[in-house]
């Protein structure tokens, strides 16, 4: 596989190489093509495609890299991953939000659930105390179930909860995050949302990994959120603002168009 990729890079002009990569992705996106390939071949094709340079030059607001991002995800997204710091669209969106409309409190205490290195890179130096947590306990300060947070009331000025809520009992998690947040505190919440849907989709029979992947696109997800996610946030007691990836920022920084950060405040 590496030999094939290296040969292609040496022999093909950059523009043709990118077109060839695009062809790989289009083939992989075809259901008939994917069905006839052994699983190992699909994995190898995905790894090759993810190693290819993107289609347009972008800028990473986290590490200031400028150049071609890489494809990432399933299905693959062009220009999604910064090759320098590994940031994805959601990481760069959070960085922009904190740089502009919703800055962190420099002397504050922040709790970060399921921290990702690209986020930790810019969040840790921006606060006085940075606390990490995850239910797995791997590479974090505390092993914590977000549905039962083992901290006293009013413990944190800020919380980051990125792509966690869709995995858990969200009503319990939101109530617990509200409880441990100090007055005037801010929760930066990110999760996949389909704004075209009025209601969140949850299926009572999607209990096994295969069923969850069928219904929710990933085998450890419990739902697809619709617009009523906002009602769930408000019901927990939060005030709600939003920061949306739009316009030229999407072009410059390689953002996912329309992706949102739900900025939840405790009054």
Tab-separated table of C-alpha atoms in Angstrom:
chain	number	residue	atom	x	y	z
A	1	UNK	CA	0.000	0.000	0.000
A	2	UNK	CA	2.767	2.468	0.948
A	3	UNK	CA	4.672	1.513	-2.212
A	4	UNK	CA	1.624	2.261	-4.341
A	5	UNK	CA	1.105	5.634	-2.692
A	6	UNK	CA	4.777	6.577	-2.988
A	7	UNK	CA	4.912	5.587	-6.639
A	8	UNK	CA	1.804	7.628	-7.403
A	9	UNK	CA	3.270	10.698	-5.694
A	10	UNK	CA	6.519	10.401	-7.633
A	11	UNK	CA	5.005	9.803	-11.051
A	12	UNK	CA	1.873	11.960	-11.051
A	13	UNK	CA	1.709	15.763	-11.153
A	14	UNK	CA	0.093	17.216	-8.015
A	15	UNK	CA	-3.155	18.113	-9.784
A	16	UNK	CA	-3.495	14.660	-11.330
A	17	UNK	CA	-2.563	12.993	-8.051
A	18	UNK	CA	-5.382	14.874	-6.310
A	19	UNK	CA	-7.816	13.855	-9.055
A	20	UNK	CA	-6.754	10.244	-8.642
A	21	UNK	CA	-7.415	10.484	-4.914
A	22	UNK	CA	-10.832	11.949	-5.649
A	23	UNK	CA	-11.564	8.956	-7.873
A	24	UNK	CA	-10.634	6.585	-5.056
A	25	UNK	CA	-13.111	8.321	-2.755
A	26	UNK	CA	-15.892	8.301	-5.329
A	27	UNK	CA	-15.380	4.591	-5.893
A	28	UNK	CA	-15.432	3.950	-2.169
A	29	UNK	CA	-18.663	5.932	-1.846
A	30	UNK	CA	-20.429	3.629	-4.294
A	31	UNK	CA	-22.408	1.022	-2.386
A	32	UNK	CA	-21.974	-1.652	-5.059
A	33	UNK	CA	-18.200	-1.167	-5.146
A	34	UNK	CA	-17.872	-1.377	-1.366
A	35	UNK	CA	-20.033	-4.492	-1.146
A	36	UNK	CA	-17.842	-6.540	-3.458
A	37	UNK	CA	-14.559	-5.632	-1.741
A	38	UNK	CA	-13.228	-7.662	1.183
A	39	UNK	CA	-13.221	-5.634	4.404
A	40	UNK	CA	-9.418	-5.532	4.531
A	41	UNK	CA	-9.336	-3.889	1.094
A	42	UNK	CA	-11.837	-1.242	2.201
A	43	UNK	CA	-9.678	-0.448	5.240
A	44	UNK	CA	-6.557	-0.201	3.072
A	45	UNK	CA	-8.313	2.077	0.581
A	46	UNK	CA	-9.471	4.312	3.423
A	47	UNK	CA	-5.948	4.524	4.868
A	48	UNK	CA	-4.516	5.461	1.469
A	49	UNK	CA	-7.165	8.130	0.897
A	50	UNK	CA	-6.645	9.623	4.364
A	51	UNK	CA	-2.922	10.017	3.691
A	52	UNK	CA	-3.461	12.071	0.538
A	53	UNK	CA	-3.212	15.827	0.385
A	54	UNK	CA	-6.426	17.815	0.145
A	55	UNK	CA	-7.909	19.737	-2.742
A	56	UNK	CA	-7.389	23.335	-1.520
A	57	UNK	CA	-4.958	25.145	0.744
A	58	UNK	CA	-6.364	25.903	4.182
A	59	UNK	CA	-5.179	27.574	7.392
A	60	UNK	CA	-5.277	26.005	10.840
A	61	UNK	CA	-6.141	28.588	13.543
A	62	UNK	CA	-4.694	26.269	16.198
A	63	UNK	CA	-1.137	25.661	14.989
A	64	UNK	CA	-1.089	28.265	12.148
A	65	UNK	CA	-0.204	25.640	9.536
A	66	UNK	CA	-1.035	26.755	6.001
A	67	UNK	CA	-1.269	24.221	3.220
A	68	UNK	CA	-3.176	21.118	2.241
A	69	UNK	CA	-5.239	19.337	4.870
A	70	UNK	CA	-5.988	15.607	4.663
A	71	UNK	CA	-9.133	13.584	4.200
A	72	UNK	CA	-10.667	12.087	7.325
A	73	UNK	CA	-13.732	10.267	8.595
A	74	UNK	CA	-16.221	7.682	7.399
A	75	UNK	CA	-17.489	8.649	4.907
A	76	UNK	CA	-14.288	10.547	4.131
A	77	UNK	CA	-14.322	14.345	4.188
A	78	UNK	CA	-11.854	16.303	2.047
A	79	UNK	CA	-9.678	18.917	3.748
A	80	UNK	CA	-10.762	17.814	7.215
A	81	UNK	CA	-7.563	17.101	9.169
A	82	UNK	CA	-4.617	19.420	9.736
A	83	UNK	CA	-1.428	17.418	9.032
A	84	UNK	CA	0.517	19.476	11.573
A	85	UNK	CA	-1.557	19.325	14.788
A	86	UNK	CA	-4.226	16.786	13.800
A	87	UNK	CA	-7.130	19.177	14.332
A	88	UNK	CA	-10.520	18.440	12.763
A	89	UNK	CA	-13.288	20.839	11.805
A	90	UNK	CA	-14.869	20.916	15.268
A	91	UNK	CA	-11.545	21.665	16.968
A	92	UNK	CA	-10.847	24.607	14.686
A	93	UNK	CA	-14.402	25.907	15.121
A	94	UNK	CA	-14.031	25.908	18.908
A	95	UNK	CA	-10.720	27.743	18.614
A	96	UNK	CA	-12.348	30.465	16.505
A	97	UNK	CA	-15.287	30.786	18.912
A	98	UNK	CA	-12.977	31.187	21.904
A	99	UNK	CA	-10.830	33.704	20.024
A	100	UNK	CA	-13.793	35.890	19.180
A	101	UNK	CA	-17.261	35.854	20.755
A	102	UNK	CA	-16.924	33.352	23.601
A	103	UNK	CA	-13.497	33.596	25.274
A	104	UNK	CA	-12.459	31.498	28.246
A	105	UNK	CA	-12.011	33.017	31.686
A	106	UNK	CA	-8.205	33.268	32.147
A	107	UNK	CA	-8.343	32.777	35.929
A	108	UNK	CA	-11.028	30.098	35.701
A	109	UNK	CA	-11.224	26.380	36.359
A	110	UNK	CA	-12.231	24.249	33.378
A	111	UNK	CA	-13.464	20.646	33.141
A	112	UNK	CA	-12.887	18.942	29.785
A	113	UNK	CA	-14.692	15.671	29.036
A	114	UNK	CA	-13.067	13.214	26.607
A	115	UNK	CA	-10.273	15.693	25.767
A	116	UNK	CA	-8.733	15.562	22.319
A	117	UNK	CA	-5.092	16.656	21.900
A	118	UNK	CA	-5.897	19.325	19.311
A	119	UNK	CA	-8.267	21.030	21.781
A	120	UNK	CA	-6.021	20.559	24.806
A	121	UNK	CA	-3.278	22.336	22.875
A	122	UNK	CA	-5.049	25.705	23.029
A	123	UNK	CA	-7.397	25.273	26.007
A	124	UNK	CA	-4.890	24.258	28.693
A	125	UNK	CA	-2.766	27.453	28.497
A	126	UNK	CA	-5.882	29.650	28.380
A	127	UNK	CA	-7.151	28.845	31.901
A	128	UNK	CA	-5.719	28.790	35.400
A	129	UNK	CA	-6.740	25.175	36.109
A	130	UNK	CA	-7.411	22.554	33.454
A	131	UNK	CA	-9.084	19.313	34.597
A	132	UNK	CA	-9.678	16.369	32.260
A	133	UNK	CA	-12.153	13.515	32.675
A	134	UNK	CA	-13.423	10.462	30.836
A	135	UNK	CA	-15.335	7.326	31.757
A	136	UNK	CA	-12.475	5.174	30.424
A	137	UNK	CA	-9.869	6.796	32.661
A	138	UNK	CA	-7.240	6.703	29.907
A	139	UNK	CA	-4.860	9.697	29.762
A	140	UNK	CA	-7.113	11.931	31.919
A	141	UNK	CA	-7.000	13.344	35.432
A	142	UNK	CA	-10.233	11.711	36.632
A	143	UNK	CA	-12.325	8.672	35.747
A	144	UNK	CA	-15.833	10.130	35.696
A	145	UNK	CA	-19.247	9.145	34.405
A	146	UNK	CA	-20.731	12.329	32.946
A	147	UNK	CA	-24.168	11.163	34.088
A	148	UNK	CA	-22.931	11.203	37.721
A	149	UNK	CA	-20.125	13.741	37.997
A	150	UNK	CA	-18.065	13.184	41.126
A	151	UNK	CA	-17.475	16.860	41.936
A	152	UNK	CA	-19.288	19.197	44.344
A	153	UNK	CA	-21.819	21.771	43.193
A	154	UNK	CA	-20.404	24.920	41.562
A	155	UNK	CA	-16.923	23.489	40.986
A	156	UNK	CA	-16.088	24.867	37.524
A	157	UNK	CA	-16.197	28.111	35.570
A	158	UNK	CA	-16.238	26.319	32.203
A	159	UNK	CA	-16.918	22.857	30.783
A	160	UNK	CA	-16.113	21.438	27.344
A	161	UNK	CA	-18.280	18.546	26.206
A	162	UNK	CA	-17.477	17.734	22.582
A	163	UNK	CA	-19.123	14.758	20.854
A	164	UNK	CA	-19.999	13.046	24.130
A	165	UNK	CA	-23.694	13.781	24.605
A	166	UNK	CA	-24.817	11.465	21.790
A	167	UNK	CA	-23.191	8.522	23.640
A	168	UNK	CA	-24.909	8.919	27.027
A	169	UNK	CA	-28.128	9.646	28.918
A	170	UNK	CA	-28.126	13.271	27.811
A	171	UNK	CA	-30.724	14.572	30.257
A	172	UNK	CA	-28.725	13.275	33.224
A	173	UNK	CA	-25.484	14.593	31.728
A	174	UNK	CA	-26.880	18.076	31.123
A	175	UNK	CA	-28.327	18.228	34.651
A	176	UNK	CA	-25.008	17.159	36.145
A	177	UNK	CA	-22.982	19.659	34.133
A	178	UNK	CA	-25.372	22.411	35.215
A	179	UNK	CA	-24.960	21.343	38.844
A	180	UNK	CA	-21.144	21.437	38.905
A	181	UNK	CA	-20.946	24.739	37.044
A	182	UNK	CA	-20.526	28.011	38.890
A	183	UNK	CA	-22.953	30.912	38.346
A	184	UNK	CA	-22.140	32.727	35.082
A	185	UNK	CA	-20.225	29.641	33.962
A	186	UNK	CA	-20.134	28.449	30.341
A	187	UNK	CA	-20.593	25.008	28.816
A	188	UNK	CA	-19.146	24.601	25.289
A	189	UNK	CA	-21.264	21.792	23.870
A	190	UNK	CA	-20.739	20.118	20.506
A	191	UNK	CA	-22.604	17.138	19.091
A	192	UNK	CA	-23.885	16.034	15.666
A	193	UNK	CA	-27.199	17.750	14.897
A	194	UNK	CA	-29.541	17.470	11.929
A	195	UNK	CA	-31.277	20.859	11.936
A	196	UNK	CA	-33.679	19.720	9.233
A	197	UNK	CA	-35.267	17.365	11.755
A	198	UNK	CA	-37.746	18.803	14.215
A	199	UNK	CA	-37.261	15.955	16.694
A	200	UNK	CA	-34.344	13.862	17.889
A	201	UNK	CA	-34.349	10.313	16.552
A	202	UNK	CA	-34.025	7.605	19.207
A	203	UNK	CA	-35.010	3.999	18.517
A	204	UNK	CA	-35.926	1.677	21.373
A	205	UNK	CA	-34.827	-1.459	19.519
A	206	UNK	CA	-31.374	-0.153	18.516
A	207	UNK	CA	-29.554	-1.758	21.423
A	208	UNK	CA	-26.771	-3.801	19.854
A	209	UNK	CA	-23.710	-2.345	18.152
A	210	UNK	CA	-24.898	-3.344	14.672
A	211	UNK	CA	-28.363	-1.887	15.226
A	212	UNK	CA	-26.946	1.370	16.573
A	213	UNK	CA	-24.667	1.725	13.571
A	214	UNK	CA	-27.636	1.187	11.272
A	215	UNK	CA	-29.868	3.699	13.031
A	216	UNK	CA	-27.377	6.320	14.223
A	217	UNK	CA	-24.347	5.956	11.952
A	218	UNK	CA	-21.972	4.784	14.685
A	219	UNK	CA	-22.126	1.734	16.905
A	220	UNK	CA	-21.689	3.647	20.181
A	221	UNK	CA	-24.210	6.427	19.463
A	222	UNK	CA	-27.660	6.459	21.060
A	223	UNK	CA	-29.428	9.074	18.931
A	224	UNK	CA	-29.369	11.595	16.088
A	225	UNK	CA	-30.249	15.038	17.428
A	226	UNK	CA	-32.792	17.248	15.761
A	227	UNK	CA	-33.640	20.896	16.460
A	228	UNK	CA	-35.190	19.935	19.797
A	229	UNK	CA	-31.702	19.541	21.271
A	230	UNK	CA	-32.099	23.191	22.163
A	231	UNK	CA	-35.184	22.364	24.239
A	232	UNK	CA	-33.216	19.734	26.151
A	233	UNK	CA	-30.467	22.265	26.891
A	234	UNK	CA	-32.938	24.903	28.037
A	235	UNK	CA	-34.833	22.366	30.153
A	236	UNK	CA	-31.641	21.721	32.120
A	237	UNK	CA	-31.653	25.396	33.150
A	238	UNK	CA	-29.087	26.825	30.742
A	239	UNK	CA	-29.304	30.028	28.732
A	240	UNK	CA	-28.298	29.347	25.144
A	241	UNK	CA	-26.165	31.038	22.493
A	242	UNK	CA	-24.773	29.468	19.318
A	243	UNK	CA	-21.647	29.863	17.223
A	244	UNK	CA	-21.971	28.594	13.666
A	245	UNK	CA	-19.386	27.719	11.017
A	246	UNK	CA	-20.317	29.914	8.082
A	247	UNK	CA	-19.143	31.927	5.123
A	248	UNK	CA	-15.505	32.613	4.463
A	249	UNK	CA	-14.359	30.951	7.697
A	250	UNK	CA	-15.410	27.597	6.238
A	251	UNK	CA	-13.261	28.261	3.179
A	252	UNK	CA	-10.228	29.582	5.043
A	253	UNK	CA	-10.119	27.139	7.951
A	254	UNK	CA	-11.676	24.022	6.451
A	255	UNK	CA	-14.784	24.026	8.667
A	256	UNK	CA	-17.863	21.833	8.333
A	257	UNK	CA	-20.487	24.203	6.922
A	258	UNK	CA	-23.261	24.890	9.413
A	259	UNK	CA	-21.629	23.034	12.309
A	260	UNK	CA	-22.554	24.627	15.640
A	261	UNK	CA	-21.175	25.138	19.085
A	262	UNK	CA	-23.930	25.406	21.665
A	263	UNK	CA	-22.710	27.925	24.222
A	264	UNK	CA	-24.714	27.188	27.362
A	265	UNK	CA	-24.602	29.629	30.267
A	266	UNK	CA	-25.619	29.208	33.865
A	267	UNK	CA	-27.462	32.324	34.973
